[in-house]
XYZ file of C-alpha atoms in Angstrom:
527
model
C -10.010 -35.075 -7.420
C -13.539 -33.492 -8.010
C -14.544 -33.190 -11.403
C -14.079 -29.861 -12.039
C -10.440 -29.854 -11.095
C -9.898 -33.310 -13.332
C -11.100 -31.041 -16.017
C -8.598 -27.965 -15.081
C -5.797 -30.489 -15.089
C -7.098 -32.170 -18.514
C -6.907 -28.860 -20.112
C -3.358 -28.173 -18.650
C -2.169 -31.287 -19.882
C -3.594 -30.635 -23.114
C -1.914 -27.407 -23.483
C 1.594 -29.076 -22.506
C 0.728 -31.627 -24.748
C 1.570 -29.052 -27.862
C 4.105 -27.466 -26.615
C 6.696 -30.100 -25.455
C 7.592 -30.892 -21.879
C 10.178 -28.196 -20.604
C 13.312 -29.010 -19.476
C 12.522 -28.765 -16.013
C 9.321 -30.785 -15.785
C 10.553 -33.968 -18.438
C 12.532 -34.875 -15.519
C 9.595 -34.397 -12.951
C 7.221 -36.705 -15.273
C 9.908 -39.188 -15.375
C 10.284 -40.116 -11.843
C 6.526 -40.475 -11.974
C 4.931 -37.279 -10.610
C 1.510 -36.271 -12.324
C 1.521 -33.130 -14.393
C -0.560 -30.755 -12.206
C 1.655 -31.419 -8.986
C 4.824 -31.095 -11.042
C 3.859 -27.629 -12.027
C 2.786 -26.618 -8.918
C 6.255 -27.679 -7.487
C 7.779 -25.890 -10.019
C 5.509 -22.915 -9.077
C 6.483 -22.916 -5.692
C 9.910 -23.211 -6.112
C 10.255 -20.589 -8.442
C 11.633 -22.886 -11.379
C 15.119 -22.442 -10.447
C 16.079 -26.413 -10.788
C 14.089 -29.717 -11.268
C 15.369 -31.129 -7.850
C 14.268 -28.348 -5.786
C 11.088 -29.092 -7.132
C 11.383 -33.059 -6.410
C 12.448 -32.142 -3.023
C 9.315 -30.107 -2.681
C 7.374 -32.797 -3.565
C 8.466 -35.634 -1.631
C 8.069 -32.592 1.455
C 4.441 -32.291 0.677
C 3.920 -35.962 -0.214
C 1.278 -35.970 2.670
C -0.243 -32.475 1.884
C -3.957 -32.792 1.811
C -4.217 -29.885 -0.616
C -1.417 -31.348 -2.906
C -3.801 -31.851 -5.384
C -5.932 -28.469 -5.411
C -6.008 -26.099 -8.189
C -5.189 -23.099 -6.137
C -2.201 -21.050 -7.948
C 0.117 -18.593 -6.406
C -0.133 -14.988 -6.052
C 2.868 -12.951 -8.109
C 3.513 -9.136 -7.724
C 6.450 -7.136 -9.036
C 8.476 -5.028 -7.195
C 11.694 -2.759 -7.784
C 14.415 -2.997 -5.946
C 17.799 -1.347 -4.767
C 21.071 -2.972 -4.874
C 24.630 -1.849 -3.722
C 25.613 0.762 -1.416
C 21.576 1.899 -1.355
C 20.339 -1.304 0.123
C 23.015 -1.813 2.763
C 21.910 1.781 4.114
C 18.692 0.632 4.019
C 18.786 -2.381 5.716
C 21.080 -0.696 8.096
C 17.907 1.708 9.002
C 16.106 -1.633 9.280
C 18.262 -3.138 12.179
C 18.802 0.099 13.905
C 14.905 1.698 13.659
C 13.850 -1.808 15.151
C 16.449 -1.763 17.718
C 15.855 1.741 18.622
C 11.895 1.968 17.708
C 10.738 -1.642 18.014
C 9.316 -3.350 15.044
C 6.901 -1.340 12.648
C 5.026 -2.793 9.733
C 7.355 -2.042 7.478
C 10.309 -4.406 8.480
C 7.715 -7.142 7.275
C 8.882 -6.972 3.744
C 12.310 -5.808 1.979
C 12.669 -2.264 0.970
C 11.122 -2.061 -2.360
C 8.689 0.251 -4.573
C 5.547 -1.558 -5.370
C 5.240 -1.514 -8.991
C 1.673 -4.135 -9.213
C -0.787 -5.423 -6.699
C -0.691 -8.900 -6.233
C -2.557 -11.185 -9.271
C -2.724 -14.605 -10.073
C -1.704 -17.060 -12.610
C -2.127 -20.434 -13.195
C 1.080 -22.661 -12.729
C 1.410 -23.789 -16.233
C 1.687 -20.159 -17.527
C 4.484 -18.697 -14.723
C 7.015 -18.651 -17.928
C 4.887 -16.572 -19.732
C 5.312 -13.722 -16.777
C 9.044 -13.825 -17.197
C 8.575 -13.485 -20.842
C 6.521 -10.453 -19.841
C 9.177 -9.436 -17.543
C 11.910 -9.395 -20.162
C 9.872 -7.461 -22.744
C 8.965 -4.743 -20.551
C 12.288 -4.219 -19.460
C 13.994 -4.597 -22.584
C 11.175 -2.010 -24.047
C 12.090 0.853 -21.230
C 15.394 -0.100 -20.870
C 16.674 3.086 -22.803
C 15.128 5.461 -20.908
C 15.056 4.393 -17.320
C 16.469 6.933 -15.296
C 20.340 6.587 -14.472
C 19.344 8.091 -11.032
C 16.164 7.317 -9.386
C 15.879 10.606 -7.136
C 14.466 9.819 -3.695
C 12.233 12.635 -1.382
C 12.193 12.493 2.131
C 8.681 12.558 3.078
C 7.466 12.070 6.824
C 4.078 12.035 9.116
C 3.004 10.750 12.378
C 2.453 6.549 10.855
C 4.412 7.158 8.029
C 8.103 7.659 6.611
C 9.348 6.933 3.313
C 11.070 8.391 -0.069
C 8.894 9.248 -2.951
C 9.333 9.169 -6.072
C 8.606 11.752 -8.224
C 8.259 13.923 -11.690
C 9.647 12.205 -14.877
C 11.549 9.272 -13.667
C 8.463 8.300 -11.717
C 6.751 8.549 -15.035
C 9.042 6.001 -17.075
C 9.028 3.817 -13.903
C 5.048 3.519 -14.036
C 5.820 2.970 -17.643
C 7.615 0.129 -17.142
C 4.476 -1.062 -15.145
C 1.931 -0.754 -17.622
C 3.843 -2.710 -19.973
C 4.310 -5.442 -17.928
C 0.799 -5.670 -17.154
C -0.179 -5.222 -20.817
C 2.170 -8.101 -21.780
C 0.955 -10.376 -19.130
C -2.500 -10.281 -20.551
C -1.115 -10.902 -23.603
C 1.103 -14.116 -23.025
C -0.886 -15.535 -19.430
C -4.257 -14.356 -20.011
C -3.988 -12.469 -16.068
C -5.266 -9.324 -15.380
C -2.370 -7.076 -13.687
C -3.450 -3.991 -12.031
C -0.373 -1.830 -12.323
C 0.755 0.741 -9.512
C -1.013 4.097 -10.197
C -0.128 5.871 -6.898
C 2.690 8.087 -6.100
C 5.448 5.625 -5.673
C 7.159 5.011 -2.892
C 9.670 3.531 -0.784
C 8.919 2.938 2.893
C 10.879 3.306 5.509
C 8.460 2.913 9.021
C 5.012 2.753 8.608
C 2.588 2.488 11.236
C 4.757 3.066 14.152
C 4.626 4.429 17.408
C 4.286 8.406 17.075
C 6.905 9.800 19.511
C 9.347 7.368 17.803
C 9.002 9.564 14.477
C 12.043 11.969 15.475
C 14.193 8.980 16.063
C 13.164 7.652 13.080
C 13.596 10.698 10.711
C 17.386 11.312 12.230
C 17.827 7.265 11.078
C 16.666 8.075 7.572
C 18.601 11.395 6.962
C 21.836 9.400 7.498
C 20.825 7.584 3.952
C 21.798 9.145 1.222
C 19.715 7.596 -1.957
C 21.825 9.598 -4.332
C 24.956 6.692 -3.986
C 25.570 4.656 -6.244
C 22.642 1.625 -7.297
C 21.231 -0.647 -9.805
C 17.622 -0.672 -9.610
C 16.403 -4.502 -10.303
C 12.776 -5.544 -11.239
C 11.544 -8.480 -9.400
C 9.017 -11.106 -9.389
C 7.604 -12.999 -6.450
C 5.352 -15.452 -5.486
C 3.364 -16.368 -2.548
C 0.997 -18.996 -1.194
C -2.357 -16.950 -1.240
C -3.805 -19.152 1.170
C -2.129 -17.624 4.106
C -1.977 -13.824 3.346
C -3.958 -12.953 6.450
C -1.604 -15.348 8.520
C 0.756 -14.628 11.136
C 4.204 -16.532 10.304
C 6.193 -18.055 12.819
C 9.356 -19.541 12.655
C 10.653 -22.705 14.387
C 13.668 -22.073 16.770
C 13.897 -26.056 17.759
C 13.144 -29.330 16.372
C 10.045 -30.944 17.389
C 8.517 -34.282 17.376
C 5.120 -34.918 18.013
C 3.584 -36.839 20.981
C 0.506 -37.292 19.416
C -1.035 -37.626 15.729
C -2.480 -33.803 15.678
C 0.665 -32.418 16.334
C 3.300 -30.860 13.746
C 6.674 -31.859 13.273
C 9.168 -28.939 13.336
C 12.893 -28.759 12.247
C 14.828 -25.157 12.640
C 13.779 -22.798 10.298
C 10.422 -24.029 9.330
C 8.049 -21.555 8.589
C 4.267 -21.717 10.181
C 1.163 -19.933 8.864
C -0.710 -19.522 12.315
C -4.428 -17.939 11.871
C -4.999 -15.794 14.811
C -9.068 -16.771 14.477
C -8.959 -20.372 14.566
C -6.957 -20.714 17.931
C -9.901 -21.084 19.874
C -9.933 -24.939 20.376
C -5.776 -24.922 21.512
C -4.674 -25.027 25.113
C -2.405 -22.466 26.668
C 0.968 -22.384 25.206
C 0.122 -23.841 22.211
C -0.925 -22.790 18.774
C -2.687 -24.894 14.961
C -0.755 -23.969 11.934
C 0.421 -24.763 8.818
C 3.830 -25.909 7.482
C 5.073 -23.937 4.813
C 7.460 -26.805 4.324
C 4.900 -29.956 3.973
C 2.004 -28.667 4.229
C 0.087 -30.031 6.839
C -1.219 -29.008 9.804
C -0.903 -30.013 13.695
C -0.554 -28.264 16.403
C 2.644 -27.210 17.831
C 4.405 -25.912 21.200
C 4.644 -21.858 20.174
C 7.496 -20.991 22.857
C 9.563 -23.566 19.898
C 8.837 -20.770 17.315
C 9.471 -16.404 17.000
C 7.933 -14.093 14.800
C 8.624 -14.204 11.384
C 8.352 -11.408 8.522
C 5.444 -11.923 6.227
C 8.033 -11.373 3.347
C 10.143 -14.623 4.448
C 7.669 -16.887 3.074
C 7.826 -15.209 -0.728
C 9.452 -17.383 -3.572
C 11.696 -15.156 -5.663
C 11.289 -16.560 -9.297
C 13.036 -13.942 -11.450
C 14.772 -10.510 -11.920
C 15.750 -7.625 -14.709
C 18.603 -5.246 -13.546
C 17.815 -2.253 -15.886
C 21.627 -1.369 -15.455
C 23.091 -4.516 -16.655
C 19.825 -5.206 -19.123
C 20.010 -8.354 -18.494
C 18.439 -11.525 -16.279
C 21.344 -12.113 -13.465
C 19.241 -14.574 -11.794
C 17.171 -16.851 -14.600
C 18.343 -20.164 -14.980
C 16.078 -21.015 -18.352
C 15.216 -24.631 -19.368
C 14.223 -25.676 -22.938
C 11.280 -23.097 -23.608
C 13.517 -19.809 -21.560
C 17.290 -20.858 -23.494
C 19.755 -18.202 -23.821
C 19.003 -18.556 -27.466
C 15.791 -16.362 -26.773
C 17.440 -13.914 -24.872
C 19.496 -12.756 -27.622
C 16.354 -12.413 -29.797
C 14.868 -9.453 -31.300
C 12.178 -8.436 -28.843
C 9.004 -7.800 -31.257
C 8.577 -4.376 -32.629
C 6.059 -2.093 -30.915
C 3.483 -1.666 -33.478
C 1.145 1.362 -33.521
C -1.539 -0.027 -31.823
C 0.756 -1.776 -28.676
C 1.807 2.449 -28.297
C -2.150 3.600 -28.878
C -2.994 1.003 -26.099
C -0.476 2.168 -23.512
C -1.584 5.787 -24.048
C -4.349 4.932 -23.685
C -3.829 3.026 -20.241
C -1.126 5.449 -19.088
C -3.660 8.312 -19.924
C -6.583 6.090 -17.597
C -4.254 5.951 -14.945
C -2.791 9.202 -14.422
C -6.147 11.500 -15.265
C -6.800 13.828 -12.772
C -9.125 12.967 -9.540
C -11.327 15.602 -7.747
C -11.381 14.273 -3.740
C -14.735 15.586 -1.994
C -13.841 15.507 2.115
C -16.263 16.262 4.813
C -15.262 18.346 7.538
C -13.890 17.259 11.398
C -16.407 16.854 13.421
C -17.549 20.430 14.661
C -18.300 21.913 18.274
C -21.764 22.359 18.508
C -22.675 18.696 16.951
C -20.976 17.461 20.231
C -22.290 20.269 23.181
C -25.176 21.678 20.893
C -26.331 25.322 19.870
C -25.197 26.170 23.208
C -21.665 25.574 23.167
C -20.449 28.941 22.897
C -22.411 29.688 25.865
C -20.584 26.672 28.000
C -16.743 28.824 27.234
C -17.073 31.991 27.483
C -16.464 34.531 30.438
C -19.232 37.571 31.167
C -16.460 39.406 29.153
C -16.577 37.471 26.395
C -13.449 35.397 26.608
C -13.014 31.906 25.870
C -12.090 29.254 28.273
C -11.451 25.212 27.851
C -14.566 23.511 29.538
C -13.831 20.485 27.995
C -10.871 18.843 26.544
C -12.868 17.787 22.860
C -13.318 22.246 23.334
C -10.646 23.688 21.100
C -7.426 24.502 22.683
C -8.383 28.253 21.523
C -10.172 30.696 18.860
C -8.844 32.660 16.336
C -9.209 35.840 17.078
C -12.070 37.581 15.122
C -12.553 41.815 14.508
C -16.568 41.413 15.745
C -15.744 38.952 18.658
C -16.204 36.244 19.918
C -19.779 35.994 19.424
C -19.573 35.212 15.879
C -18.366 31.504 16.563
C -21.780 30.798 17.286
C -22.693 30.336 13.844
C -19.707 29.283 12.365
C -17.808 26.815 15.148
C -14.373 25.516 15.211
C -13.650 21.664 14.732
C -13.760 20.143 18.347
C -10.726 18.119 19.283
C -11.546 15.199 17.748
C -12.412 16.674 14.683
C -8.689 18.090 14.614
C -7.754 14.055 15.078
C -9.937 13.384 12.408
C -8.573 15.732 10.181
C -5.192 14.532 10.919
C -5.762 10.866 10.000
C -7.701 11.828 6.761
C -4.506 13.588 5.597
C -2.286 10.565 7.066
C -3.995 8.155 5.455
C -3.598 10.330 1.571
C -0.365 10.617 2.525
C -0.536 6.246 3.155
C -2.113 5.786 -0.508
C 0.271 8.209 -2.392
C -2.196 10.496 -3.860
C -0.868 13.635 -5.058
C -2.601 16.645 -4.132
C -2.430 19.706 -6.364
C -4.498 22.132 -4.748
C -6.783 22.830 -2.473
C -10.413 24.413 -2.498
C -12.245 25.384 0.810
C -15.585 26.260 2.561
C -15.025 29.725 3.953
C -16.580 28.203 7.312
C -14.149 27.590 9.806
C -14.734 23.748 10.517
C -13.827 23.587 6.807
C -10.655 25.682 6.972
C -8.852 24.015 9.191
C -9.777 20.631 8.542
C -7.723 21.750 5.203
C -5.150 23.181 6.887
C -4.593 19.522 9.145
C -4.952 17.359 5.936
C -1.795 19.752 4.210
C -0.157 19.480 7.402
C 0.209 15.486 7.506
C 1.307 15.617 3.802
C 3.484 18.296 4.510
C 1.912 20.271 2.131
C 0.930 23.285 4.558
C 3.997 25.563 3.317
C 3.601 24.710 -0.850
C -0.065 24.498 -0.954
C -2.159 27.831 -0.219
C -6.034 27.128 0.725
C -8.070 28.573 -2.226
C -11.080 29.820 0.205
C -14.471 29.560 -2.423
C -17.698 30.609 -0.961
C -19.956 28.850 -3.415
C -19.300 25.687 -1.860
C -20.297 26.776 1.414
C -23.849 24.601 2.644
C -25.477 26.717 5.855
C -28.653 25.750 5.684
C -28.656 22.543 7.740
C -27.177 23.604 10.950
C -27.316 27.018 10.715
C -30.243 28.828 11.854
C -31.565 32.398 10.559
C -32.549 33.643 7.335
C -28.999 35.475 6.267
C -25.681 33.565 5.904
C -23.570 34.004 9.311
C -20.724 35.926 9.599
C -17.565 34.364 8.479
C -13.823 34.686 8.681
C -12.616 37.075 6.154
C -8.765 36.206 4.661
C -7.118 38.429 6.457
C -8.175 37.258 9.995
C -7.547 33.633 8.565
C -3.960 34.323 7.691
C -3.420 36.016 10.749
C -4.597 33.194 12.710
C -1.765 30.995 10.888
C -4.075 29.498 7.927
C -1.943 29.211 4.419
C -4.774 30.699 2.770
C -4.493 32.494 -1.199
C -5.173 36.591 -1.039
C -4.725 36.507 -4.682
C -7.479 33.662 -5.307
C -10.871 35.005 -6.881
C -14.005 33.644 -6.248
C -15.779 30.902 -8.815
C -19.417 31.057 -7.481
C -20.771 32.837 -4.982
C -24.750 32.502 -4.763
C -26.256 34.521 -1.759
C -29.675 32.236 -0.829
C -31.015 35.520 1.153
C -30.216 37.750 -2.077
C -32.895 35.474 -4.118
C -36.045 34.624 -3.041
C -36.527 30.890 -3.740
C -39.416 28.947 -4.209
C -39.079 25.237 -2.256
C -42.332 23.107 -2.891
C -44.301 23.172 0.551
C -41.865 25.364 2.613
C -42.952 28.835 1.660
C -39.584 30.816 0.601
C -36.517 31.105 1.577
């Protein structure tokens, strides 16, 4: 080992030193296995039992990174149980066989509660410590019913979670991540977007009808005890494709990998350059080394199948169904007192809660407009002698609004092309993909601007609950625009004629007219 890492493993040692071999590693030390590979067995195995974690050793007994000081990654998640989960995973089977796979049958139907963090192996009991303490803190006011909305878009499907019980949930969250900093020392970024659930994400769009008739036939309201748990995986291969083995293999030649059914491979799709047709270079998940290997012996795996489960609180039942404790995790300390929250453990969660769900202002640039793509002449390029419109081009609008002074007045104030619409529509997919809320809306009264709004609302299906609050002072003209005066713009009738969700009760906040005031600009004359 290099020095630094003799030093890590010096100071681990140390540590264990005071506090007493566990349980689960005496036995590890006795058949001879140094400390820092013991607990990164036990690490890997989720400390269930000291002979998994043998087993895992004498697996990886010729793993060349045996001796590294790389820890796991651990994230908490909250799960369904009972009737919930076996609709859900019914919509799993039948949206793949119907839809093909999607990204989200790569992982287990959960609501992410923290990112992913590390933590170094000889602390992992400290995280269940944290586990138990948040969820015996919460445990008297988690919701009996976690209430589950429908929410759908052209990538995305999934329930969301919202108003109080989405509060106490997020609750739960911060706790956890104050406690691990407390006990492990990690930093925990909790979940502070709109939970979630998903269903399909990132799937084929004409498939979303099929899928939303799968996911009405779930009903979330039946019966289910929500359980909080902790995983761990090898943060190595995040990136990594994961294969399973179908066959056993043996290798014909020292760089190759010996399989057995049901190994798991970590395959990067970058470093495949130097393999010959039909064959792949990857990892075993099982020993750890790497060869190459025949890939028609292996399918796709889920990047979820390669996660450790290490352990679980069922808010129901308030209690660990799962743990199996050694000396330091006895059932003696599960019937202890938890400690009392003192004044400053509330101040501090406030405090964090009050960080995390402040209120964000979102500044979004409009679609890409007409006459940036055919220039000032555009209008000019689709319109009769009579003044009507007419397609020229398929990135031209499918039509124009109609407007009182004609058609003319689109000259100064242009539509979003059709790839500005697309735009539009994947800025409001992907807020609906991070879980932002959006309370309301505040618009340009330029065209471009107005419907770019109105296609954002639409992929959150906010278009019917969330009028467009049209303000003028944000309007900017003086870049593209040419002419002294502003141009003519849509007023809010011909806006809600034309099918905009705009507010006719809405009054303006600022409204500065540059041709009303003459200002002086250093070098340019006047406006």
């Amino acid at each position: 080992m290099a020095a630094g890492e003799t030093q890590l493993y010096a100071k681990v040692s140390n540590k264990l030193k005071v506090r007493g071999p566990s349980l689960l590693l005496e036995p590890l030390l006795g058949m001879g296995f140094p400390v820092h590979t013991a607990l990164k067995a036990l690490a890997a195995t989720g400390r269930k039992t000291a002979e998994e974690a043998s087993d895992w050793l004498r697996c990886h007994r010729n793993d060349p990174s045996l001796d590294d000081p790389i820890p796991q990654e651990y994230a908490l998640f909250l799960c369904p149980t009972g009737s919930l989960l076996e609709q859900l995973q019914e919509f799993w089977r039948e949206s793949k066989r119907q839809c093909t796979k999607n990204r989200a049958h790569e992982i287990f139907p959960h609501i992410t509660l923290c990112d992913f963090f590390t933590c170094e192996d000889h602390k992992v009991e400290c995280l269940y410590e944290a586990l138990k303490r948040a969820g015996d803190r919460i445990r008297g006011s988690f919701p009996l019913v976690v209430p589950l909305a429908l929410h759908s878009s052209i990538s995305y499907l999934g329930f969301f979670v919202n108003d109080s019980p989405a509060d106490v949930i997020r609750e739960f969250a911060t706790t956890f991540a104050m406690e691990v900093a407390v006990l492990a020392d990690c930093t925990v970024k909790p979940c502070a977007k709109q939970l979630h659930l998903t269903l399909a994400h990132k799937f084929y769009p004409h498939h979303q009808r099929t899928l939303e008739q799968l996911a009405r036939a779930i009903h979330p309201g039946h019966s289910c005890q929500w359980t909080a748990v902790l995983y761990s995986r090898d943060m190595r291969f995040v990136h990594y494709q994961t294969l399973r083995a179908l066959f056993q293999y043996k290798p014909q030649n020292e760089d190759e990998l010996t399989l057995s059914p049901g190994d798991y491979i970590f395959v990067d799709p970058t470093q495949q350059e130097e393999t010959s047709e039909g064959w792949v270079i990857g990892t075993s998940q099982r020993t750890g080394c790497r060869g190459f290997l025949p890939e028609n012996y292996t399918e796709q795996a889920n990047e979820s199948d390669t996660w450790v489960k290490h352990r679980t609180y069922t808010f129901s039942l308030a209690m660990d169904l799962v743990s199996r404790k050694d000396g330091e995790a006895s059932s003696r300390r599960n019937g202890e007192p938890h400690r009392p929250q003192t004044p400053r453990d509330v101040s501090s969660i406030q405090a964090l809660q009050a960080t995390i769900a402040r209120k964000s202002v979102l500044v979004v640039r409009h679609g890409e407009r007409v006459d940036q793509i055919f220039g000032k002449s555009w209008l000019q390029q689709c319109s009769t002698p009579d003044g009507k419109y007419y397609r020229p081009d398929l990135n031209f609008p499918y039509s124009l609004p109609r407007r009182s002074s004609g058609i003319k007045d689109f000259e100064n104030d242009p539509p979003l092309s059709s790839c500005g619409v697309f735009q539009s529509r994947m800025a409001g997919e992907a807020l609906l993909d991070s879980g932002i809320r959006i309370t309301s809306v505040f618009t340009s009264p330029a065209l471009r601007c107005v419907q770019t709004a109105k296609h954002i609302l639409e992929e959150l299906k906010l278009e019917k609950t969330i009028k467009i609050r049209v303000e003028p002072g944000i309007f900017e003209w003086t870049k593209w625009e040419s002419g002294k005066t502003t141009p003519t713009l849509m007023t809010l009738d011909e806006l809600q004629e034309a099918g905009f969700n705009v507010s006719m009760d809405y009054r303006f906040l600022l409204w500065v007219c540059a041709s009303a005031k003459k200002i002086k600009r250093k070098g340019n004359g006047t406006w």
